[in-house]
XYZ file of C-alpha atoms in Angstrom:
291
model
C -185.479 -155.380 162.310
C -182.306 -154.644 164.249
C -183.856 -156.096 167.408
C -184.779 -159.309 165.577
C -181.244 -159.590 164.105
C -179.734 -159.049 167.549
C -181.917 -161.824 168.985
C -180.873 -164.180 166.206
C -177.172 -163.428 166.713
C -177.515 -163.856 170.471
C -179.314 -167.154 169.989
C -176.663 -168.305 167.498
C -173.802 -167.315 169.815
C -175.305 -168.966 172.883
C -176.042 -172.114 170.901
C -172.458 -172.160 169.554
C -171.024 -171.740 173.045
C -173.222 -174.572 174.322
C -172.124 -176.953 171.560
C -168.537 -175.783 171.877
C -168.517 -176.659 175.572
C -170.278 -180.027 175.222
C -168.022 -181.021 172.293
C -164.914 -180.115 174.282
C -166.203 -182.225 177.194
C -166.645 -185.175 174.831
C -163.101 -184.634 173.556
C -161.873 -184.496 177.169
C -163.592 -187.795 177.880
C -162.163 -189.340 174.698
C -158.659 -188.081 175.478
C -158.846 -189.444 179.010
C -159.942 -192.872 177.716
C -157.098 -192.924 175.206
C -154.622 -191.969 177.940
C -155.845 -194.665 180.318
C -155.893 -197.287 177.567
C -152.321 -196.470 176.479
C -151.118 -196.690 180.089
C -152.818 -200.055 180.578
C -151.384 -201.465 177.317
C -147.855 -200.344 178.281
C -148.290 -201.794 181.768
C -149.286 -205.168 180.338
C -146.319 -205.121 177.967
C -143.990 -204.488 180.907
C -145.507 -207.358 182.895
C -145.231 -209.741 179.947
C -141.616 -208.756 179.321
C -140.783 -209.138 183.014
C -142.257 -212.665 183.147
C -140.273 -213.751 180.075
C -136.917 -212.226 181.013
C -136.753 -212.489 184.801
C -133.896 -214.877 185.704
C -133.567 -216.946 188.834
C -132.596 -215.298 192.119
C -128.815 -215.382 192.749
C -129.110 -217.702 195.739
C -130.968 -220.270 193.639
C -127.834 -220.892 191.543
C -124.849 -223.100 192.384
C -121.927 -221.071 193.891
C -119.689 -221.634 190.860
C -122.344 -220.127 188.524
C -123.184 -217.098 190.655
C -120.592 -214.734 189.160
C -120.127 -216.363 185.775
C -123.210 -214.692 184.337
C -124.335 -211.152 185.087
C -127.744 -211.481 186.717
C -129.354 -208.236 187.841
C -132.274 -207.712 190.193
C -134.902 -207.612 187.441
C -137.737 -207.656 189.946
C -136.548 -204.404 191.508
C -135.898 -202.764 188.158
C -139.325 -203.598 186.784
C -141.010 -202.492 190.031
C -140.270 -198.890 189.045
C -142.014 -199.309 185.686
C -145.013 -201.033 187.312
C -145.357 -198.246 189.873
C -145.236 -195.694 187.097
C -147.782 -197.299 184.808
C -150.246 -198.598 187.412
C -150.732 -195.278 189.226
C -151.732 -193.061 186.331
C -154.340 -190.475 187.432
C -157.497 -189.646 185.536
C -156.945 -186.560 183.375
C -160.606 -185.835 182.634
C -161.571 -182.223 183.272
C -164.783 -180.162 183.074
C -162.665 -177.254 181.795
C -162.498 -177.137 177.963
C -159.196 -178.460 176.589
C -157.766 -179.050 180.061
C -157.669 -182.823 179.563
C -155.762 -182.383 176.337
C -153.160 -180.176 178.038
C -152.852 -182.682 180.883
C -152.508 -185.477 178.339
C -149.577 -183.692 176.754
C -147.961 -183.082 180.178
C -148.454 -186.709 181.202
C -147.053 -187.920 177.889
C -143.982 -185.779 178.437
C -143.679 -187.008 182.052
C -143.885 -190.574 180.760
C -140.921 -189.877 178.472
C -139.049 -188.159 181.284
C -139.433 -191.108 183.656
C -138.605 -193.684 180.978
C -135.386 -191.837 180.190
C -134.502 -191.708 183.891
C -135.171 -195.421 184.465
C -133.480 -196.544 181.289
C -130.086 -196.666 183.022
C -128.867 -199.791 181.207
C -128.774 -197.848 177.949
C -126.196 -195.366 179.202
C -122.394 -195.450 178.943
C -121.670 -195.799 182.656
C -124.583 -198.123 183.272
C -125.801 -200.109 186.211
C -124.878 -203.383 184.493
C -121.311 -202.251 183.842
C -120.835 -201.307 187.481
C -122.196 -204.634 188.691
C -119.899 -206.517 186.324
C -116.829 -204.692 187.639
C -117.758 -205.192 191.297
C -118.605 -208.855 190.900
C -115.441 -209.559 188.943
C -113.347 -207.878 191.655
C -115.038 -209.862 194.401
C -114.797 -213.101 192.426
C -111.051 -212.654 192.103
C -110.626 -211.934 195.826
C -112.306 -215.068 197.224
C -112.131 -218.826 196.734
C -115.521 -219.631 195.212
C -114.902 -223.371 195.385
C -114.706 -223.248 199.185
C -118.351 -222.193 199.337
C -120.946 -224.957 199.493
C -123.838 -222.635 200.150
C -124.801 -219.940 197.625
C -126.718 -217.923 200.184
C -123.591 -217.618 202.370
C -121.557 -216.547 199.345
C -124.150 -213.919 198.464
C -124.187 -212.587 202.034
C -120.391 -212.242 202.002
C -120.532 -210.492 198.639
C -123.260 -208.116 199.838
C -121.280 -207.299 202.988
C -118.125 -206.681 200.947
C -120.013 -204.497 198.455
C -121.573 -202.423 201.239
C -118.020 -201.445 202.243
C -117.192 -200.431 198.657
C -120.139 -198.174 197.894
C -120.645 -194.657 199.353
C -122.454 -194.181 202.670
C -126.055 -193.025 202.697
C -125.163 -189.576 204.045
C -122.706 -189.030 201.154
C -125.254 -190.021 198.535
C -127.959 -187.909 200.154
C -125.649 -184.907 200.231
C -124.777 -185.348 196.524
C -128.432 -185.216 195.465
C -129.961 -182.874 198.058
C -130.096 -180.037 195.530
C -132.242 -181.868 192.956
C -135.547 -180.259 194.163
C -133.911 -176.848 193.784
C -132.671 -177.708 190.280
C -136.172 -178.860 189.318
C -137.607 -175.409 190.102
C -139.417 -174.249 186.964
C -138.861 -177.526 185.089
C -141.645 -179.201 183.137
C -143.627 -181.436 185.553
C -141.670 -180.022 188.494
C -144.158 -181.234 191.124
C -144.340 -184.824 189.890
C -140.580 -185.080 189.385
C -140.032 -183.789 192.909
C -142.421 -186.455 194.200
C -140.474 -189.047 192.181
C -137.246 -187.813 193.793
C -138.701 -188.024 197.315
C -139.972 -191.550 196.734
C -136.608 -192.602 195.288
C -134.724 -191.228 198.313
C -137.056 -193.156 200.601
C -136.355 -196.380 198.672
C -132.620 -195.647 198.808
C -132.701 -195.297 202.602
C -134.676 -198.541 202.942
C -132.106 -200.389 200.816
C -129.248 -199.080 202.987
C -131.072 -200.249 206.099
C -131.727 -203.692 204.533
C -128.125 -203.846 203.162
C -129.116 -204.371 199.530
C -126.015 -202.888 197.778
C -126.952 -203.774 194.202
C -130.297 -202.062 194.603
C -128.468 -199.068 196.076
C -126.263 -198.876 192.996
C -129.380 -198.885 190.818
C -130.926 -196.139 192.970
C -127.799 -194.026 192.583
C -127.854 -194.410 188.788
C -131.484 -193.277 188.696
C -130.681 -190.285 190.901
C -127.781 -189.372 188.581
C -130.119 -189.366 185.608
C -132.750 -187.379 187.508
C -130.033 -184.851 188.417
C -129.064 -184.520 184.722
C -132.707 -184.066 183.750
C -133.159 -181.407 186.455
C -130.081 -179.506 185.213
C -131.555 -179.559 181.674
C -134.851 -178.051 182.828
C -136.779 -181.304 182.481
C -135.507 -182.139 178.983
C -135.615 -185.846 178.155
C -132.326 -187.695 178.540
C -131.009 -189.378 175.416
C -127.754 -191.388 175.143
C -125.082 -189.349 173.344
C -124.357 -192.186 170.911
C -128.009 -192.200 169.749
C -127.796 -189.142 167.499
C -131.115 -189.717 165.745
C -133.028 -189.897 169.032
C -131.133 -186.890 170.348
C -132.036 -184.789 167.287
C -135.659 -185.898 167.432
C -136.086 -184.838 171.056
C -134.148 -181.613 170.606
C -136.617 -180.591 167.876
C -139.644 -181.580 169.972
C -141.135 -178.557 171.715
C -143.622 -179.073 174.522
C -146.949 -178.038 172.987
C -149.180 -176.733 175.768
C -151.504 -175.541 173.040
C -152.374 -177.376 169.835
C -154.415 -175.130 167.585
C -155.556 -177.969 165.323
C -157.321 -179.504 168.329
C -159.085 -176.212 169.129
C -160.119 -175.679 165.501
C -161.524 -179.200 165.338
C -163.749 -178.622 168.375
C -164.803 -175.217 167.073
C -165.633 -176.609 163.621
C -167.769 -179.425 165.049
C -169.578 -176.971 167.345
C -170.151 -174.582 164.439
C -171.654 -177.312 162.244
C -173.989 -178.371 165.045
C -174.982 -174.753 165.656
C -175.683 -174.102 161.961
C -177.732 -177.299 161.646
C -179.901 -176.500 164.678
C -180.184 -172.776 163.911
C -181.232 -173.270 160.292
C -183.736 -175.921 161.295
C -185.116 -173.783 164.080
C -185.452 -170.663 161.898
C -187.129 -172.612 159.080
C -189.586 -174.062 161.591
C -190.346 -170.575 162.918
C -190.786 -169.236 159.389
C -193.124 -172.123 158.421
C -195.297 -171.553 161.477
C -195.363 -167.822 160.727
C -196.551 -168.465 157.143
C -199.279 -170.830 158.381
C -200.519 -168.216 160.865
C -200.604 -165.534 158.141
C -202.592 -167.846 155.842
C -205.226 -168.261 158.512
């Protein structure tokens, strides 16, 4: 009797583990699909927004209009968002629940990067700096003497390159970011983001693109703040509701409801198969006894 009970329990346990594993794999697959779909939808939204809001290039405007309206390099700004949303890795895993944990980490990384790139929402923003520099240059030259916008833009870029810090100074200011990121949530990916940003910064110095350099510096400032806060999402101080919401949000590496859901589904499958199997065995046993 005890031997038969042990066999039944062993069968039940093995069957439960089998269904538990296959159900978790299905959840991993479903989570991965949701993740990829969300990334694609956000990417398409960014592309649509960029097409609608991208203004003309500065050199396509008449000289007298060049500094009358603040026109930023939207193409460069949106490039960062495109790079982020078009290079999302697959998070499917054969390890139970691993995809769900990766989904949570990627979701948090998405929020981290968005807060870093959202420089125009901050007090000392990229747009404010550009406005001040362009106004100062506008007041120092005779715009009416320029017949060619491209020449005016070249003179402005050359003047601005003399106003902004040198590459070595900027590099020195942010050299300690990888060290600050040590132990932060998504440390590896944020470090890779930093390295890519520094490479872009150097390329912009070599190409003498000062307005892009200013944008790079603002991003590095935000990344530095995020690193100092251990990877916590950056929220503008004047947005108290957002600040409170993110302060209360704890990074959930484990979500017990998710585990219980998989276990419950696996248990129901196990009970259904076990009961059916045992009834079939019992019916065959009765038929054999009747013979």
